[in-house]
């Protein structure tokens, strides 16, 4: 399933594997001038080809190397002759997606991407009349980037923003790095966030600052409870509630407990027993 929306000159594509009206964990990609920012999940690549028929796409930018962001790379290279740009650290995965070592839930929800050769992302990319400035913003992955169009006040955040609140974390994400990257982005001048999870977010700078405050407050509460001797699972229960279905469905790869563990690990990386 793919649905298309227009937010001024930016085309927003919401896509994902659907069962009737229900879409499993949708992801957004964005068309800016002649440039695609991320290309969505492999499971919808044939729909993406039909939707973009007649468009001129010269460039693809991947904010990072996850399967739901590089799934249409090979399609856009073959159909449009688009060059693919990505952070240098992500390029080996684009060339060989099997390095992702996808879990069962990832294969079901998004699918395996096809290989796509890419080039290192420069500091600036011209997207038609727009200038996209690449900003390293690690945390979700070590090589994650965001894209800023200062004249238009746009910030494309990949998988870094994902809403004002925060509960779930992948096992391979870094909570403290996410907060640091968000603090840095909050100093930029922008109005609209284009988020891979949510889509277009107005009053984006305020929303991003709200998220920073939320994450800082959560980290302080976790540290306080940990100092009082509470184990991670009890801290999770008190501050974030029960896990729900997400943790068992993903085999613990995506969970509230991961959030608590990452916060604790960032404050005492050598002294805590993470499985306490």
PDB file of C-alpha atoms in Angstrom:
ATOM      1  CA  UNK A   1       0.000   0.000   0.000  1.00  0.00           C
ATOM      2  CA  UNK A   2       1.190   3.488  -0.883  1.00  0.00           C
ATOM      3  CA  UNK A   3      -0.683   6.721  -0.297  1.00  0.00           C
ATOM      4  CA  UNK A   4       0.511  10.068  -1.601  1.00  0.00           C
ATOM      5  CA  UNK A   5       0.087  13.469   0.049  1.00  0.00           C
ATOM      6  CA  UNK A   6       1.327  16.916  -0.886  1.00  0.00           C
ATOM      7  CA  UNK A   7       2.814  19.252   1.725  1.00  0.00           C
ATOM      8  CA  UNK A   8       3.593  22.304  -0.357  1.00  0.00           C
ATOM      9  CA  UNK A   9       6.240  21.265  -2.880  1.00  0.00           C
ATOM     10  CA  UNK A  10       7.131  18.115  -0.920  1.00  0.00           C
ATOM     11  CA  UNK A  11       5.422  14.860  -1.913  1.00  0.00           C
ATOM     12  CA  UNK A  12       4.906  12.571   1.075  1.00  0.00           C
ATOM     13  CA  UNK A  13       4.629   8.837   0.384  1.00  0.00           C
ATOM     14  CA  UNK A  14       3.187   6.648   3.164  1.00  0.00           C
ATOM     15  CA  UNK A  15       3.813   2.997   2.474  1.00  0.00           C
ATOM     16  CA  UNK A  16       3.823  -0.450   4.006  1.00  0.00           C
ATOM     17  CA  UNK A  17       2.534  -3.999   3.797  1.00  0.00           C
ATOM     18  CA  UNK A  18      -1.244  -3.931   4.169  1.00  0.00           C
ATOM     19  CA  UNK A  19      -3.901  -6.407   5.269  1.00  0.00           C
ATOM     20  CA  UNK A  20      -7.193  -4.860   4.227  1.00  0.00           C
ATOM     21  CA  UNK A  21      -7.164  -1.362   5.715  1.00  0.00           C
ATOM     22  CA  UNK A  22      -4.516  -2.220   8.284  1.00  0.00           C
ATOM     23  CA  UNK A  23      -0.908  -1.303   7.454  1.00  0.00           C
ATOM     24  CA  UNK A  24       1.939  -2.972   9.334  1.00  0.00           C
ATOM     25  CA  UNK A  25       4.283  -0.300  10.673  1.00  0.00           C
ATOM     26  CA  UNK A  26       4.115   2.208   7.780  1.00  0.00           C
ATOM     27  CA  UNK A  27       7.133   4.241   6.729  1.00  0.00           C
ATOM     28  CA  UNK A  28       7.305   7.564   4.873  1.00  0.00           C
ATOM     29  CA  UNK A  29       9.533   8.648   2.013  1.00  0.00           C
ATOM     30  CA  UNK A  30       9.696  12.118   0.487  1.00  0.00           C
ATOM     31  CA  UNK A  31      10.068  13.488  -3.022  1.00  0.00           C
ATOM     32  CA  UNK A  32      11.731  16.918  -3.096  1.00  0.00           C
ATOM     33  CA  UNK A  33      12.332  18.374  -6.544  1.00  0.00           C
ATOM     34  CA  UNK A  34      14.120  15.606  -8.437  1.00  0.00           C
ATOM     35  CA  UNK A  35      15.314  13.842  -5.288  1.00  0.00           C
ATOM     36  CA  UNK A  36      13.835  10.982  -3.240  1.00  0.00           C
ATOM     37  CA  UNK A  37      14.675  10.994   0.464  1.00  0.00           C
ATOM     38  CA  UNK A  38      14.586   7.298   1.382  1.00  0.00           C
ATOM     39  CA  UNK A  39      12.773   4.801  -0.817  1.00  0.00           C
ATOM     40  CA  UNK A  40      10.571   2.807   1.538  1.00  0.00           C
ATOM     41  CA  UNK A  41      10.162  -0.899   2.075  1.00  0.00           C
ATOM     42  CA  UNK A  42      10.935  -3.670  -0.430  1.00  0.00           C
ATOM     43  CA  UNK A  43       7.405  -5.072  -0.163  1.00  0.00           C
ATOM     44  CA  UNK A  44       5.915  -2.078  -2.031  1.00  0.00           C
ATOM     45  CA  UNK A  45       8.567  -1.518  -4.687  1.00  0.00           C
ATOM     46  CA  UNK A  46       6.249  -2.496  -7.574  1.00  0.00           C
ATOM     47  CA  UNK A  47       3.631   0.011  -6.376  1.00  0.00           C
ATOM     48  CA  UNK A  48       6.354   2.639  -6.048  1.00  0.00           C
ATOM     49  CA  UNK A  49       7.350   2.090  -9.678  1.00  0.00           C
ATOM     50  CA  UNK A  50       3.766   2.707 -10.835  1.00  0.00           C
ATOM     51  CA  UNK A  51       3.277   5.736  -8.613  1.00  0.00           C
ATOM     52  CA  UNK A  52       6.429   7.481  -9.808  1.00  0.00           C
ATOM     53  CA  UNK A  53       5.823   6.869 -13.507  1.00  0.00           C
ATOM     54  CA  UNK A  54       6.438  10.049 -15.462  1.00  0.00           C
ATOM     55  CA  UNK A  55       8.465  11.688 -12.692  1.00  0.00           C
ATOM     56  CA  UNK A  56      12.045  12.877 -13.098  1.00  0.00           C
ATOM     57  CA  UNK A  57      14.173  11.444 -10.303  1.00  0.00           C
ATOM     58  CA  UNK A  58      17.870  12.070 -10.538  1.00  0.00           C
ATOM     59  CA  UNK A  59      18.974  11.386  -6.980  1.00  0.00           C
ATOM     60  CA  UNK A  60      18.141   9.119  -4.048  1.00  0.00           C
ATOM     61  CA  UNK A  61      19.335   9.994  -0.543  1.00  0.00           C
ATOM     62  CA  UNK A  62      19.215   7.353   2.172  1.00  0.00           C
ATOM     63  CA  UNK A  63      19.209   8.712   5.720  1.00  0.00           C
ATOM     64  CA  UNK A  64      20.480   5.308   6.885  1.00  0.00           C
ATOM     65  CA  UNK A  65      20.730   1.697   5.767  1.00  0.00           C
ATOM     66  CA  UNK A  66      17.677  -0.022   7.292  1.00  0.00           C
ATOM     67  CA  UNK A  67      15.526  -2.192   5.046  1.00  0.00           C
ATOM     68  CA  UNK A  68      12.472   0.090   5.193  1.00  0.00           C
ATOM     69  CA  UNK A  69      14.531   3.017   3.870  1.00  0.00           C
ATOM     70  CA  UNK A  70      16.476   1.432   1.009  1.00  0.00           C
ATOM     71  CA  UNK A  71      13.823  -0.905  -0.412  1.00  0.00           C
ATOM     72  CA  UNK A  72      13.280   1.030  -3.644  1.00  0.00           C
ATOM     73  CA  UNK A  73      16.890   2.001  -4.338  1.00  0.00           C
ATOM     74  CA  UNK A  74      17.503  -0.572  -7.044  1.00  0.00           C
ATOM     75  CA  UNK A  75      14.177   0.263  -8.693  1.00  0.00           C
ATOM     76  CA  UNK A  76      14.948   3.989  -8.928  1.00  0.00           C
ATOM     77  CA  UNK A  77      18.442   3.287 -10.243  1.00  0.00           C
ATOM     78  CA  UNK A  78      17.140   1.031 -13.008  1.00  0.00           C
ATOM     79  CA  UNK A  79      13.945   2.928 -13.893  1.00  0.00           C
ATOM     80  CA  UNK A  80      15.227   6.507 -13.648  1.00  0.00           C
ATOM     81  CA  UNK A  81      19.009   6.236 -13.717  1.00  0.00           C
ATOM     82  CA  UNK A  82      19.067   7.897 -10.298  1.00  0.00           C
ATOM     83  CA  UNK A  83      22.312   7.953  -8.378  1.00  0.00           C
ATOM     84  CA  UNK A  84      22.082   6.718  -4.797  1.00  0.00           C
ATOM     85  CA  UNK A  85      23.748   8.714  -2.018  1.00  0.00           C
ATOM     86  CA  UNK A  86      24.118   7.468   1.547  1.00  0.00           C
ATOM     87  CA  UNK A  87      26.359   7.946   4.591  1.00  0.00           C
ATOM     88  CA  UNK A  88      29.681   6.260   3.934  1.00  0.00           C
ATOM     89  CA  UNK A  89      29.155   3.798   6.786  1.00  0.00           C
ATOM     90  CA  UNK A  90      25.889   2.634   5.237  1.00  0.00           C
ATOM     91  CA  UNK A  91      27.295   1.832   1.789  1.00  0.00           C
ATOM     92  CA  UNK A  92      28.419  -1.764   2.544  1.00  0.00           C
ATOM     93  CA  UNK A  93      24.832  -2.642   3.502  1.00  0.00           C
ATOM     94  CA  UNK A  94      23.433  -1.098   0.327  1.00  0.00           C
ATOM     95  CA  UNK A  95      25.828  -3.267  -1.661  1.00  0.00           C
ATOM     96  CA  UNK A  96      25.059  -6.387   0.386  1.00  0.00           C
ATOM     97  CA  UNK A  97      21.745  -6.110   2.296  1.00  0.00           C
ATOM     98  CA  UNK A  98      22.293  -9.555   3.836  1.00  0.00           C
ATOM     99  CA  UNK A  99      24.599  -7.764   6.269  1.00  0.00           C
ATOM    100  CA  UNK A 100      21.388  -6.542   7.923  1.00  0.00           C
ATOM    101  CA  UNK A 101      20.711 -10.042   9.287  1.00  0.00           C
ATOM    102  CA  UNK A 102      16.989  -9.365   9.410  1.00  0.00           C
ATOM    103  CA  UNK A 103      14.859 -11.000  12.069  1.00  0.00           C
ATOM    104  CA  UNK A 104      11.641 -12.787  11.191  1.00  0.00           C
ATOM    105  CA  UNK A 105       9.413  -9.801  12.019  1.00  0.00           C
ATOM    106  CA  UNK A 106      11.491  -7.535   9.777  1.00  0.00           C
ATOM    107  CA  UNK A 107      11.275  -9.967   6.876  1.00  0.00           C
ATOM    108  CA  UNK A 108       7.500 -10.233   7.323  1.00  0.00           C
ATOM    109  CA  UNK A 109       6.796  -6.517   7.778  1.00  0.00           C
ATOM    110  CA  UNK A 110       9.204  -5.026   5.207  1.00  0.00           C
ATOM    111  CA  UNK A 111      11.087  -7.740   3.317  1.00  0.00           C
ATOM    112  CA  UNK A 112      14.640  -8.096   2.020  1.00  0.00           C
ATOM    113  CA  UNK A 113      15.930  -5.143  -0.057  1.00  0.00           C
ATOM    114  CA  UNK A 114      17.784  -5.806  -3.283  1.00  0.00           C
ATOM    115  CA  UNK A 115      21.430  -4.703  -3.577  1.00  0.00           C
ATOM    116  CA  UNK A 116      22.026  -1.139  -4.747  1.00  0.00           C
ATOM    117  CA  UNK A 117      25.412   0.458  -5.211  1.00  0.00           C
ATOM    118  CA  UNK A 118      25.669   3.903  -3.668  1.00  0.00           C
ATOM    119  CA  UNK A 119      28.052   6.826  -3.365  1.00  0.00           C
ATOM    120  CA  UNK A 120      29.128   8.721  -0.234  1.00  0.00           C
ATOM    121  CA  UNK A 121      26.673  11.475   0.660  1.00  0.00           C
ATOM    122  CA  UNK A 122      28.280  14.932   0.316  1.00  0.00           C
ATOM    123  CA  UNK A 123      27.627  17.803   2.722  1.00  0.00           C
ATOM    124  CA  UNK A 124      25.125  19.397   0.324  1.00  0.00           C
ATOM    125  CA  UNK A 125      22.857  18.022  -2.385  1.00  0.00           C
ATOM    126  CA  UNK A 126      20.862  20.093  -4.867  1.00  0.00           C
ATOM    127  CA  UNK A 127      17.308  18.728  -5.146  1.00  0.00           C
ATOM    128  CA  UNK A 128      15.983  20.754  -8.061  1.00  0.00           C
ATOM    129  CA  UNK A 129      15.783  24.320  -6.683  1.00  0.00           C
ATOM    130  CA  UNK A 130      16.327  23.171  -3.080  1.00  0.00           C
ATOM    131  CA  UNK A 131      19.548  22.721  -1.121  1.00  0.00           C
ATOM    132  CA  UNK A 132      19.653  19.779   1.278  1.00  0.00           C
ATOM    133  CA  UNK A 133      22.384  19.973   3.904  1.00  0.00           C
ATOM    134  CA  UNK A 134      23.413  16.593   5.332  1.00  0.00           C
ATOM    135  CA  UNK A 135      23.832  16.594   9.118  1.00  0.00           C
ATOM    136  CA  UNK A 136      25.320  13.580  10.921  1.00  0.00           C
ATOM    137  CA  UNK A 137      22.808  12.603  13.627  1.00  0.00           C
ATOM    138  CA  UNK A 138      23.765   9.232  15.153  1.00  0.00           C
ATOM    139  CA  UNK A 139      21.738   7.278  17.666  1.00  0.00           C
ATOM    140  CA  UNK A 140      19.203   5.288  15.676  1.00  0.00           C
ATOM    141  CA  UNK A 141      22.213   3.971  13.756  1.00  0.00           C
ATOM    142  CA  UNK A 142      25.846   5.071  14.054  1.00  0.00           C
ATOM    143  CA  UNK A 143      25.773   6.587  10.552  1.00  0.00           C
ATOM    144  CA  UNK A 144      22.299   8.156  10.534  1.00  0.00           C
ATOM    145  CA  UNK A 145      21.945  11.584   8.888  1.00  0.00           C
ATOM    146  CA  UNK A 146      19.233  14.225   8.796  1.00  0.00           C
ATOM    147  CA  UNK A 147      18.690  16.707   5.956  1.00  0.00           C
ATOM    148  CA  UNK A 148      18.062  20.420   6.430  1.00  0.00           C
ATOM    149  CA  UNK A 149      16.686  22.843   3.849  1.00  0.00           C
ATOM    150  CA  UNK A 150      17.338  26.166   5.644  1.00  0.00           C
ATOM    151  CA  UNK A 151      15.623  28.475   3.166  1.00  0.00           C
ATOM    152  CA  UNK A 152      12.360  26.520   3.268  1.00  0.00           C
ATOM    153  CA  UNK A 153      12.635  25.606   6.956  1.00  0.00           C
ATOM    154  CA  UNK A 154      12.424  21.848   6.376  1.00  0.00           C
ATOM    155  CA  UNK A 155      14.108  19.154   8.453  1.00  0.00           C
ATOM    156  CA  UNK A 156      14.031  15.548   7.225  1.00  0.00           C
ATOM    157  CA  UNK A 157      14.732  13.448  10.304  1.00  0.00           C
ATOM    158  CA  UNK A 158      14.755   9.865   9.043  1.00  0.00           C
ATOM    159  CA  UNK A 159      14.107   7.645  12.070  1.00  0.00           C
ATOM    160  CA  UNK A 160      15.547  10.025  14.667  1.00  0.00           C
ATOM    161  CA  UNK A 161      12.505  12.111  15.707  1.00  0.00           C
ATOM    162  CA  UNK A 162       9.516   9.723  15.579  1.00  0.00           C
ATOM    163  CA  UNK A 163       7.213  11.800  17.787  1.00  0.00           C
ATOM    164  CA  UNK A 164       7.340  13.839  20.994  1.00  0.00           C
ATOM    165  CA  UNK A 165       7.308  10.880  23.393  1.00  0.00           C
ATOM    166  CA  UNK A 166       9.613   7.909  23.766  1.00  0.00           C
ATOM    167  CA  UNK A 167       9.015   4.359  25.010  1.00  0.00           C
ATOM    168  CA  UNK A 168      10.471   1.742  22.689  1.00  0.00           C
ATOM    169  CA  UNK A 169      14.070   1.279  21.610  1.00  0.00           C
ATOM    170  CA  UNK A 170      15.742  -1.193  19.281  1.00  0.00           C
ATOM    171  CA  UNK A 171      18.433  -3.278  20.935  1.00  0.00           C
ATOM    172  CA  UNK A 172      21.057  -1.676  18.670  1.00  0.00           C
ATOM    173  CA  UNK A 173      20.038   1.967  19.262  1.00  0.00           C
ATOM    174  CA  UNK A 174      21.799   4.357  21.631  1.00  0.00           C
ATOM    175  CA  UNK A 175      19.504   6.476  23.827  1.00  0.00           C
ATOM    176  CA  UNK A 176      22.110   9.048  24.877  1.00  0.00           C
ATOM    177  CA  UNK A 177      23.309   9.566  21.289  1.00  0.00           C
ATOM    178  CA  UNK A 178      19.716  10.113  20.148  1.00  0.00           C
ATOM    179  CA  UNK A 179      19.290  12.835  22.798  1.00  0.00           C
ATOM    180  CA  UNK A 180      22.583  14.482  21.807  1.00  0.00           C
ATOM    181  CA  UNK A 181      21.616  14.488  18.127  1.00  0.00           C
ATOM    182  CA  UNK A 182      18.172  15.930  18.894  1.00  0.00           C
ATOM    183  CA  UNK A 183      19.716  18.701  21.027  1.00  0.00           C
ATOM    184  CA  UNK A 184      21.984  19.607  18.130  1.00  0.00           C
ATOM    185  CA  UNK A 185      19.105  19.644  15.645  1.00  0.00           C
ATOM    186  CA  UNK A 186      17.029  21.846  17.969  1.00  0.00           C
ATOM    187  CA  UNK A 187      19.516  24.666  17.353  1.00  0.00           C
ATOM    188  CA  UNK A 188      18.699  24.753  13.635  1.00  0.00           C
ATOM    189  CA  UNK A 189      16.125  27.050  12.083  1.00  0.00           C
ATOM    190  CA  UNK A 190      13.191  25.022  10.756  1.00  0.00           C
ATOM    191  CA  UNK A 191       9.422  24.894  10.906  1.00  0.00           C
ATOM    192  CA  UNK A 192       8.362  21.551   9.430  1.00  0.00           C
ATOM    193  CA  UNK A 193       9.743  18.129  10.277  1.00  0.00           C
ATOM    194  CA  UNK A 194       9.383  15.397   7.695  1.00  0.00           C
ATOM    195  CA  UNK A 195       9.543  12.237   9.777  1.00  0.00           C
ATOM    196  CA  UNK A 196       9.845   8.697   8.430  1.00  0.00           C
ATOM    197  CA  UNK A 197       7.398   7.388  11.019  1.00  0.00           C
ATOM    198  CA  UNK A 198       4.814  10.175  11.220  1.00  0.00           C
ATOM    199  CA  UNK A 199       5.058  12.139   7.973  1.00  0.00           C
ATOM    200  CA  UNK A 200       4.817  15.940   8.040  1.00  0.00           C
ATOM    201  CA  UNK A 201       4.938  17.561  11.498  1.00  0.00           C
ATOM    202  CA  UNK A 202       4.123  21.271  11.742  1.00  0.00           C
ATOM    203  CA  UNK A 203       5.713  23.384  14.494  1.00  0.00           C
ATOM    204  CA  UNK A 204       8.536  20.909  14.205  1.00  0.00           C
ATOM    205  CA  UNK A 205      11.139  22.781  16.234  1.00  0.00           C
ATOM    206  CA  UNK A 206       8.782  22.974  19.208  1.00  0.00           C
ATOM    207  CA  UNK A 207       7.909  19.295  18.833  1.00  0.00           C
ATOM    208  CA  UNK A 208      11.577  18.315  18.685  1.00  0.00           C
ATOM    209  CA  UNK A 209      12.384  20.359  21.792  1.00  0.00           C
ATOM    210  CA  UNK A 210       9.452  18.712  23.573  1.00  0.00           C
ATOM    211  CA  UNK A 211      10.996  15.344  22.750  1.00  0.00           C
ATOM    212  CA  UNK A 212      14.388  16.400  24.110  1.00  0.00           C
ATOM    213  CA  UNK A 213      12.793  17.481  27.380  1.00  0.00           C
ATOM    214  CA  UNK A 214      10.800  14.246  27.597  1.00  0.00           C
ATOM    215  CA  UNK A 215      13.894  12.110  27.014  1.00  0.00           C
ATOM    216  CA  UNK A 216      16.000  14.102  29.469  1.00  0.00           C
ATOM    217  CA  UNK A 217      13.306  13.806  32.136  1.00  0.00           C
ATOM    218  CA  UNK A 218      12.944  10.075  31.518  1.00  0.00           C
ATOM    219  CA  UNK A 219      16.716   9.558  31.759  1.00  0.00           C
ATOM    220  CA  UNK A 220      16.810  11.448  35.068  1.00  0.00           C
ATOM    221  CA  UNK A 221      13.987   9.336  36.528  1.00  0.00           C
ATOM    222  CA  UNK A 222      15.621   6.103  35.382  1.00  0.00           C
ATOM    223  CA  UNK A 223      18.951   7.150  36.911  1.00  0.00           C
ATOM    224  CA  UNK A 224      17.240   8.024  40.195  1.00  0.00           C
ATOM    225  CA  UNK A 225      15.447   4.682  40.453  1.00  0.00           C
ATOM    226  CA  UNK A 226      18.582   2.797  39.459  1.00  0.00           C
ATOM    227  CA  UNK A 227      20.569   4.614  42.169  1.00  0.00           C
ATOM    228  CA  UNK A 228      17.909   3.459  44.643  1.00  0.00           C
ATOM    229  CA  UNK A 229      18.625  -0.133  43.686  1.00  0.00           C
ATOM    230  CA  UNK A 230      15.612  -0.974  41.513  1.00  0.00           C
ATOM    231  CA  UNK A 231      16.285  -3.555  38.774  1.00  0.00           C
ATOM    232  CA  UNK A 232      15.707  -2.544  35.121  1.00  0.00           C
ATOM    233  CA  UNK A 233      12.465  -4.484  34.707  1.00  0.00           C
ATOM    234  CA  UNK A 234      10.920  -2.835  37.743  1.00  0.00           C
ATOM    235  CA  UNK A 235      12.030   0.605  36.476  1.00  0.00           C
ATOM    236  CA  UNK A 236      10.424  -0.171  33.126  1.00  0.00           C
ATOM    237  CA  UNK A 237       7.192  -1.190  34.831  1.00  0.00           C
ATOM    238  CA  UNK A 238       7.052   1.969  36.953  1.00  0.00           C
ATOM    239  CA  UNK A 239       7.948   4.484  34.246  1.00  0.00           C
ATOM    240  CA  UNK A 240       6.790   2.925  30.963  1.00  0.00           C
ATOM    241  CA  UNK A 241       4.281   0.272  31.959  1.00  0.00           C
ATOM    242  CA  UNK A 242       4.001  -3.227  30.553  1.00  0.00           C
ATOM    243  CA  UNK A 243       5.661  -4.297  27.332  1.00  0.00           C
ATOM    244  CA  UNK A 244       2.507  -5.142  25.415  1.00  0.00           C
ATOM    245  CA  UNK A 245       2.904  -7.196  22.246  1.00  0.00           C
ATOM    246  CA  UNK A 246       5.871  -5.376  20.708  1.00  0.00           C
ATOM    247  CA  UNK A 247       8.634  -7.118  22.667  1.00  0.00           C
ATOM    248  CA  UNK A 248       7.489 -10.723  22.143  1.00  0.00           C
ATOM    249  CA  UNK A 249       6.606 -10.141  18.479  1.00  0.00           C
ATOM    250  CA  UNK A 250      10.108  -8.801  17.793  1.00  0.00           C
ATOM    251  CA  UNK A 251      11.883 -11.284  20.040  1.00  0.00           C
ATOM    252  CA  UNK A 252      12.944  -8.455  22.338  1.00  0.00           C
ATOM    253  CA  UNK A 253      14.633  -6.541  19.530  1.00  0.00           C
ATOM    254  CA  UNK A 254      12.236  -3.637  20.018  1.00  0.00           C
ATOM    255  CA  UNK A 255      11.096  -3.040  23.579  1.00  0.00           C
ATOM    256  CA  UNK A 256      10.614  -0.671  26.496  1.00  0.00           C
ATOM    257  CA  UNK A 257      13.194  -2.618  28.474  1.00  0.00           C
ATOM    258  CA  UNK A 258      15.803  -1.747  25.837  1.00  0.00           C
ATOM    259  CA  UNK A 259      15.113   1.921  26.575  1.00  0.00           C
ATOM    260  CA  UNK A 260      15.757   1.456  30.288  1.00  0.00           C
ATOM    261  CA  UNK A 261      18.887  -0.626  29.687  1.00  0.00           C
ATOM    262  CA  UNK A 262      20.337   1.900  27.233  1.00  0.00           C
ATOM    263  CA  UNK A 263      19.836   4.758  29.699  1.00  0.00           C
ATOM    264  CA  UNK A 264      21.456   2.811  32.536  1.00  0.00           C
ATOM    265  CA  UNK A 265      24.288   1.598  30.342  1.00  0.00           C
ATOM    266  CA  UNK A 266      25.079   5.174  29.275  1.00  0.00           C
ATOM    267  CA  UNK A 267      25.555   6.231  32.892  1.00  0.00           C
ATOM    268  CA  UNK A 268      27.399   3.152  34.177  1.00  0.00           C
ATOM    269  CA  UNK A 269      28.723   1.281  31.138  1.00  0.00           C
ATOM    270  CA  UNK A 270      31.182  -0.909  33.044  1.00  0.00           C
ATOM    271  CA  UNK A 271      29.411  -1.593  36.311  1.00  0.00           C
ATOM    272  CA  UNK A 272      25.842  -2.673  35.629  1.00  0.00           C
ATOM    273  CA  UNK A 273      24.553  -6.168  35.072  1.00  0.00           C
ATOM    274  CA  UNK A 274      22.139  -5.549  32.217  1.00  0.00           C
ATOM    275  CA  UNK A 275      20.246  -8.749  32.818  1.00  0.00           C
ATOM    276  CA  UNK A 276      19.569  -8.014  36.488  1.00  0.00           C
TER     277      UNK A 276
END
